[in-house]
PDB file of C-alpha atoms in Angstrom:
ATOM      1  CA  MET A   1      16.107  -5.742  33.169  1.00 48.00           C
ATOM      2  CA  SER A   2      12.942  -6.449  31.180  1.00 50.00           C
ATOM      3  CA  THR A   3      11.900  -2.822  31.748  1.00 52.00           C
ATOM      4  CA  THR A   4      14.801  -1.523  29.673  1.00 52.00           C
ATOM      5  CA  ALA A   5      14.498  -4.210  26.972  1.00 51.00           C
ATOM      6  CA  ARG A   6      10.815  -3.505  26.257  1.00 54.00           C
ATOM      7  CA  PRO A   7      11.233   0.192  25.341  1.00 57.00           C
ATOM      8  CA  ARG A   8      14.334  -0.646  23.322  1.00 60.00           C
ATOM      9  CA  ARG A   9      12.486  -3.303  21.324  1.00 58.00           C
ATOM     10  CA  ARG A  10       9.638  -0.857  20.803  1.00 83.00           C
ATOM     11  CA  ALA A  11      12.060   1.787  19.523  1.00 81.00           C
ATOM     12  CA  ASP A  12      13.664  -0.810  17.247  1.00 83.00           C
ATOM     13  CA  ALA A  13      10.230  -1.804  15.969  1.00 82.00           C
ATOM     14  CA  GLU A  14       9.294   1.834  15.324  1.00 88.00           C
ATOM     15  CA  ARG A  15      12.521   2.387  13.371  1.00 90.00           C
ATOM     16  CA  SER A  16      11.901  -0.785  11.399  1.00 90.00           C
ATOM     17  CA  ILE A  17       8.335   0.269  10.585  1.00 94.00           C
ATOM     18  CA  ALA A  18       9.528   3.710   9.526  1.00 95.00           C
ATOM     19  CA  ARG A  19      12.177   2.183   7.211  1.00 95.00           C
ATOM     20  CA  ILE A  20       9.606  -0.146   5.656  1.00 97.00           C
ATOM     21  CA  VAL A  21       7.020   2.609   5.124  1.00 97.00           C
ATOM     22  CA  THR A  22       9.633   4.965   3.660  1.00 96.00           C
ATOM     23  CA  ALA A  23      10.862   2.246   1.320  1.00 97.00           C
ATOM     24  CA  ALA A  24       7.282   1.395   0.298  1.00 97.00           C
ATOM     25  CA  ARG A  25       6.591   5.053  -0.513  1.00 96.00           C
ATOM     26  CA  GLU A  26       9.735   5.304  -2.623  1.00 96.00           C
ATOM     27  CA  VAL A  27       9.422   1.954  -4.402  1.00 97.00           C
ATOM     28  CA  LEU A  28       5.655   2.155  -5.035  1.00 96.00           C
ATOM     29  CA  GLY A  29       6.097   5.811  -5.996  1.00 93.00           C
ATOM     30  CA  ARG A  30       8.161   4.591  -8.930  1.00 93.00           C
ATOM     31  CA  ASP A  31       6.228   1.411  -9.696  1.00 95.00           C
ATOM     32  CA  PRO A  32       2.759   0.726  -8.263  1.00 94.00           C
ATOM     33  CA  ASP A  33       3.207  -2.969  -9.092  1.00 94.00           C
ATOM     34  CA  ALA A  34       6.542  -3.321  -7.287  1.00 96.00           C
ATOM     35  CA  SER A  35       6.914  -6.554  -5.355  1.00 95.00           C
ATOM     36  CA  ILE A  36       7.221  -7.031  -1.631  1.00 95.00           C
ATOM     37  CA  ASP A  37      10.748  -8.270  -2.341  1.00 96.00           C
ATOM     38  CA  ASP A  38      11.562  -4.895  -3.946  1.00 97.00           C
ATOM     39  CA  ILE A  39      10.283  -3.092  -0.857  1.00 97.00           C
ATOM     40  CA  VAL A  40      12.104  -5.447   1.543  1.00 96.00           C
ATOM     41  CA  LYS A  41      15.348  -4.901  -0.350  1.00 97.00           C
ATOM     42  CA  ALA A  42      14.939  -1.105  -0.330  1.00 97.00           C
ATOM     43  CA  ALA A  43      14.103  -1.129   3.397  1.00 96.00           C
ATOM     44  CA  GLY A  44      17.038  -3.360   4.271  1.00 95.00           C
ATOM     45  CA  VAL A  45      14.868  -5.762   6.261  1.00 94.00           C
ATOM     46  CA  GLY A  46      13.721  -9.342   5.819  1.00 92.00           C
ATOM     47  CA  ARG A  47      10.312 -10.524   4.658  1.00 94.00           C
ATOM     48  CA  MET A  48       9.598 -11.850   8.158  1.00 93.00           C
ATOM     49  CA  THR A  49      10.231  -8.404   9.614  1.00 93.00           C
ATOM     50  CA  LEU A  50       7.950  -6.761   7.061  1.00 93.00           C
ATOM     51  CA  TYR A  51       5.169  -9.278   7.626  1.00 94.00           C
ATOM     52  CA  GLY A  52       5.648  -8.966  11.374  1.00 93.00           C
ATOM     53  CA  HIS A  53       4.510  -5.355  11.083  1.00 95.00           C
ATOM     54  CA  PHE A  54       2.211  -5.534   8.050  1.00 95.00           C
ATOM     55  CA  PRO A  55       0.114  -8.677   7.636  1.00 95.00           C
ATOM     56  CA  ASN A  56      -0.375  -8.173   3.901  1.00 96.00           C
ATOM     57  CA  ARG A  57       0.387  -5.911   0.950  1.00 95.00           C
ATOM     58  CA  ALA A  58      -2.818  -3.900   1.429  1.00 96.00           C
ATOM     59  CA  ALA A  59      -1.858  -2.978   4.998  1.00 97.00           C
ATOM     60  CA  LEU A  60       1.599  -1.883   3.852  1.00 97.00           C
ATOM     61  CA  VAL A  61       0.250   0.185   0.957  1.00 96.00           C
ATOM     62  CA  GLU A  62      -2.305   1.814   3.255  1.00 96.00           C
ATOM     63  CA  ALA A  63       0.441   2.711   5.748  1.00 97.00           C
ATOM     64  CA  ALA A  64       2.583   4.176   2.954  1.00 96.00           C
ATOM     65  CA  LEU A  65      -0.320   6.231   1.574  1.00 95.00           C
ATOM     66  CA  ALA A  66      -1.317   7.436   5.045  1.00 95.00           C
ATOM     67  CA  ASP A  67       2.293   8.482   5.685  1.00 96.00           C
ATOM     68  CA  ALA A  68       2.444  10.398   2.394  1.00 94.00           C
ATOM     69  CA  LEU A  69      -0.857  12.124   3.190  1.00 93.00           C
ATOM     70  CA  ARG A  70       0.360  13.092   6.690  1.00 94.00           C
ATOM     71  CA  ASP A  71       3.444  14.684   5.140  1.00 93.00           C
ATOM     72  CA  GLY A  72       1.198  16.409   2.619  1.00 92.00           C
ATOM     73  CA  GLU A  73      -1.024  17.755   5.372  1.00 92.00           C
ATOM     74  CA  GLU A  74       1.990  19.430   6.964  1.00 93.00           C
ATOM     75  CA  VAL A  75       2.664  21.223   3.684  1.00 93.00           C
ATOM     76  CA  LEU A  76      -0.958  22.126   2.915  1.00 93.00           C
ATOM     77  CA  SER A  77      -1.793  23.300   6.430  1.00 92.00           C
ATOM     78  CA  ALA A  78       0.974  25.915   6.100  1.00 94.00           C
ATOM     79  CA  VAL A  79      -0.678  27.537   3.045  1.00 95.00           C
ATOM     80  CA  ASP A  80      -2.270  30.912   3.775  1.00 95.00           C
ATOM     81  CA  LEU A  81      -5.936  30.540   2.812  1.00 95.00           C
ATOM     82  CA  ASP A  82      -7.084  33.953   4.044  1.00 95.00           C
ATOM     83  CA  GLY A  83      -8.690  36.580   1.845  1.00 94.00           C
ATOM     84  CA  ASP A  84     -10.375  36.117  -1.506  1.00 95.00           C
ATOM     85  CA  ALA A  85     -11.239  32.445  -2.079  1.00 95.00           C
ATOM     86  CA  ARG A  86      -9.995  32.573  -5.695  1.00 93.00           C
ATOM     87  CA  ASP A  87      -6.567  33.794  -4.604  1.00 94.00           C
ATOM     88  CA  ALA A  88      -6.443  31.312  -1.725  1.00 95.00           C
ATOM     89  CA  LEU A  89      -7.300  28.461  -4.083  1.00 93.00           C
ATOM     90  CA  ALA A  90      -4.541  29.550  -6.464  1.00 91.00           C
ATOM     91  CA  ARG A  91      -2.081  29.488  -3.530  1.00 93.00           C
ATOM     92  CA  LEU A  92      -3.272  26.003  -2.579  1.00 93.00           C
ATOM     93  CA  ILE A  93      -2.918  24.614  -6.115  1.00 90.00           C
ATOM     94  CA  VAL A  94       0.902  24.769  -6.338  1.00 87.00           C
ATOM     95  CA  PRO A  95       1.697  22.597  -3.302  1.00 91.00           C
ATOM     96  CA  SER A  96      -1.323  20.399  -4.027  1.00 90.00           C
ATOM     97  CA  TRP A  97      -0.027  19.810  -7.533  1.00 86.00           C
ATOM     98  CA  SER A  98       3.422  18.876  -6.240  1.00 86.00           C
ATOM     99  CA  LEU A  99       1.966  16.404  -3.753  1.00 89.00           C
ATOM    100  CA  VAL A 100      -0.306  14.796  -6.339  1.00 88.00           C
ATOM    101  CA  ALA A 101       2.538  14.514  -8.839  1.00 85.00           C
ATOM    102  CA  GLU A 102       4.764  12.847  -6.218  1.00 86.00           C
ATOM    103  CA  SER A 103       2.185  10.345  -5.044  1.00 89.00           C
ATOM    104  CA  THR A 104       0.246   9.394  -8.187  1.00 88.00           C
ATOM    105  CA  LYS A 105       1.801   5.946  -8.524  1.00 91.00           C
ATOM    106  CA  LEU A 106       1.459   5.286  -4.808  1.00 93.00           C
ATOM    107  CA  LEU A 107      -2.227   6.160  -5.135  1.00 91.00           C
ATOM    108  CA  GLN A 108      -2.487   3.750  -8.087  1.00 91.00           C
ATOM    109  CA  ALA A 109      -1.093   0.998  -5.880  1.00 94.00           C
ATOM    110  CA  ALA A 110      -3.659   1.860  -3.205  1.00 94.00           C
ATOM    111  CA  GLU A 111      -6.548   1.952  -5.663  1.00 92.00           C
ATOM    112  CA  GLY A 112      -5.723  -1.613  -6.660  1.00 88.00           C
ATOM    113  CA  LEU A 113      -5.887  -2.870  -3.064  1.00 94.00           C
ATOM    114  CA  LEU A 114      -7.998  -0.610  -0.857  1.00 94.00           C
ATOM    115  CA  PRO A 115     -11.716   0.106  -0.976  1.00 94.00           C
ATOM    116  CA  ALA A 116     -12.571   3.485  -2.517  1.00 91.00           C
ATOM    117  CA  ALA A 117     -14.243   4.524   0.741  1.00 92.00           C
ATOM    118  CA  ARG A 118     -10.984   3.984   2.645  1.00 95.00           C
ATOM    119  CA  ILE A 119      -9.012   6.045   0.125  1.00 91.00           C
ATOM    120  CA  ARG A 120     -11.571   8.866   0.437  1.00 89.00           C
ATOM    121  CA  GLU A 121     -11.321   8.635   4.229  1.00 93.00           C
ATOM    122  CA  LEU A 122      -7.530   8.964   4.076  1.00 93.00           C
ATOM    123  CA  HIS A 123      -7.942  12.077   1.874  1.00 91.00           C
ATOM    124  CA  ARG A 124     -10.589  13.586   4.173  1.00 92.00           C
ATOM    125  CA  GLU A 125      -8.472  16.467   5.524  1.00 92.00           C
ATOM    126  CA  ALA A 126      -7.249  17.581   2.105  1.00 90.00           C
ATOM    127  CA  ALA A 127     -10.731  17.317   0.616  1.00 92.00           C
ATOM    128  CA  GLY A 128     -12.200  19.161   3.606  1.00 94.00           C
ATOM    129  CA  ARG A 129      -9.780  22.043   3.101  1.00 94.00           C
ATOM    130  CA  VAL A 130     -10.876  22.412  -0.551  1.00 95.00           C
ATOM    131  CA  GLU A 131     -14.546  22.056   0.405  1.00 96.00           C
ATOM    132  CA  ASP A 132     -14.261  24.805   3.033  1.00 96.00           C
ATOM    133  CA  LEU A 133     -12.549  27.042   0.496  1.00 95.00           C
ATOM    134  CA  ILE A 134     -15.225  26.419  -2.155  1.00 96.00           C
ATOM    135  CA  ARG A 135     -18.016  27.112   0.349  1.00 97.00           C
ATOM    136  CA  ARG A 136     -16.298  30.350   1.345  1.00 96.00           C
ATOM    137  CA  GLY A 137     -15.984  31.313  -2.317  1.00 96.00           C
ATOM    138  CA  GLN A 138     -19.692  30.638  -2.763  1.00 96.00           C
ATOM    139  CA  ARG A 139     -20.503  32.896   0.201  1.00 95.00           C
ATOM    140  CA  GLN A 140     -18.206  35.555  -1.292  1.00 95.00           C
ATOM    141  CA  GLY A 141     -20.111  35.239  -4.583  1.00 94.00           C
ATOM    142  CA  VAL A 142     -17.051  34.225  -6.614  1.00 94.00           C
ATOM    143  CA  PHE A 143     -17.654  30.462  -6.983  1.00 96.00           C
ATOM    144  CA  ARG A 144     -20.625  28.839  -8.631  1.00 95.00           C
ATOM    145  CA  THR A 145     -23.500  27.555  -6.540  1.00 96.00           C
ATOM    146  CA  ASP A 146     -25.406  25.637  -9.224  1.00 95.00           C
ATOM    147  CA  LEU A 147     -23.495  22.366  -8.695  1.00 95.00           C
ATOM    148  CA  PRO A 148     -23.025  20.250  -5.552  1.00 96.00           C
ATOM    149  CA  VAL A 149     -19.981  21.203  -3.485  1.00 96.00           C
ATOM    150  CA  THR A 150     -18.844  17.572  -3.295  1.00 94.00           C
ATOM    151  CA  TRP A 151     -18.804  17.472  -7.091  1.00 95.00           C
ATOM    152  CA  LEU A 152     -16.742  20.659  -7.270  1.00 96.00           C
ATOM    153  CA  VAL A 153     -14.240  19.262  -4.752  1.00 95.00           C
ATOM    154  CA  ASN A 154     -13.922  16.134  -6.887  1.00 92.00           C
ATOM    155  CA  VAL A 155     -13.455  18.253 -10.017  1.00 94.00           C
ATOM    156  CA  VAL A 156     -10.444  19.936  -8.391  1.00 94.00           C
ATOM    157  CA  HIS A 157      -9.086  16.480  -7.533  1.00 91.00           C
ATOM    158  CA  TYR A 158      -9.706  15.187 -11.085  1.00 91.00           C
ATOM    159  CA  VAL A 159      -7.966  18.181 -12.644  1.00 94.00           C
ATOM    160  CA  LEU A 160      -4.917  17.706 -10.401  1.00 92.00           C
ATOM    161  CA  ASN A 161      -4.743  14.013 -11.287  1.00 88.00           C
ATOM    162  CA  GLY A 162      -5.330  14.761 -14.961  1.00 91.00           C
ATOM    163  CA  ALA A 163      -2.402  17.176 -14.939  1.00 92.00           C
ATOM    164  CA  ALA A 164      -0.228  14.500 -13.336  1.00 88.00           C
ATOM    165  CA  GLU A 165      -1.206  12.079 -16.105  1.00 87.00           C
ATOM    166  CA  GLU A 166      -0.511  14.671 -18.812  1.00 92.00           C
ATOM    167  CA  THR A 167       2.888  15.352 -17.257  1.00 89.00           C
ATOM    168  CA  ARG A 168       3.760  11.651 -17.158  1.00 85.00           C
ATOM    169  CA  ALA A 169       2.730  11.353 -20.804  1.00 89.00           C
ATOM    170  CA  GLY A 170       4.973  14.292 -21.744  1.00 92.00           C
ATOM    171  CA  ARG A 171       2.114  16.502 -22.958  1.00 95.00           C
ATOM    172  CA  LEU A 172       2.470  19.005 -20.115  1.00 93.00           C
ATOM    173  CA  SER A 173       5.640  20.091 -18.369  1.00 92.00           C
ATOM    174  CA  ALA A 174       5.895  19.991 -14.584  1.00 87.00           C
ATOM    175  CA  GLU A 175       6.637  23.731 -14.666  1.00 90.00           C
ATOM    176  CA  GLU A 176       3.466  24.518 -16.651  1.00 92.00           C
ATOM    177  CA  ALA A 177       1.166  22.224 -14.671  1.00 92.00           C
ATOM    178  CA  PRO A 178       0.386  24.421 -11.630  1.00 90.00           C
ATOM    179  CA  GLY A 179      -0.602  27.362 -13.829  1.00 91.00           C
ATOM    180  CA  VAL A 180      -2.682  25.162 -16.120  1.00 94.00           C
ATOM    181  CA  VAL A 181      -4.405  23.535 -13.137  1.00 94.00           C
ATOM    182  CA  ALA A 182      -5.075  26.902 -11.460  1.00 92.00           C
ATOM    183  CA  ALA A 183      -6.539  28.417 -14.661  1.00 93.00           C
ATOM    184  CA  THR A 184      -8.685  25.337 -15.314  1.00 95.00           C
ATOM    185  CA  VAL A 185      -9.999  25.126 -11.760  1.00 94.00           C
ATOM    186  CA  ARG A 186     -10.664  28.857 -11.593  1.00 92.00           C
ATOM    187  CA  SER A 187     -12.738  28.719 -14.781  1.00 93.00           C
ATOM    188  CA  LEU A 188     -14.631  25.608 -13.646  1.00 94.00           C
ATOM    189  CA  LEU A 189     -15.502  27.135 -10.274  1.00 95.00           C
ATOM    190  CA  ALA A 190     -16.238  30.649 -11.515  1.00 92.00           C
ATOM    191  CA  ASP A 191     -19.649  32.029 -10.614  1.00 78.00           C
ATOM    192  CA  LEU A 192     -21.782  32.192 -13.726  1.00 70.00           C
ATOM    193  CA  PRO A 193     -23.016  35.663 -14.793  1.00 61.00           C
TER     194      PRO A 193
END
C-alpha cells in the first residue's frame, strides 16, 4: 500500500512544483516585485505548499529563471548555425530577442536576489553558443579579433537587453527590434579593415 502512495505523492509534488514555477514565471514576468501571495494565488496553492518546495523567494525565483532558460534552450538549440558566422548570428538573433523580451522582468527579479555568478552560470549554455559562433566568425575572418571574446559575448547580451528596454519604453517597436539588434551586433562584431 505504501508503495503506491509514494509515487502518487511524488507525482502530486511534481505537479505542484510545476504549477508554482509556471505561476512564478508569469507573475514575475509582469512584475519583478510581485509578492509571494501573488504567486501563490496564481498557482492555486497555499503558502505552506509553496514553502514546502521552495524555502525562500530566492529559491523560487531561481527555479523560475532556470525553467525559462531551459525552455529557451529548446528554442535556441533548434536554430541552424551552419555556414557563414554572420548569417548564423542573424538567424540566432530573432529567437534570442524574443526570449530576452519575454524574460526581462523575470531576470530583474533574479538580479535582485541571486548572485551575479549564479545568473551567469544559468545562462552558460546560451552564452556558450554565442561564444562558439563568435570564435568561428573570427576563424572565418568576418568577426573582429582585437577585443576579448567574453567582452563580445557580453556586448551581444547588452544589445539584446538594451533593445528590450527600448521596447518597454516605447522607443522601439517589437517588430523593429530584431532587425535593429542584428544590424547593431553585426557592426559591432565586424572585422576591422
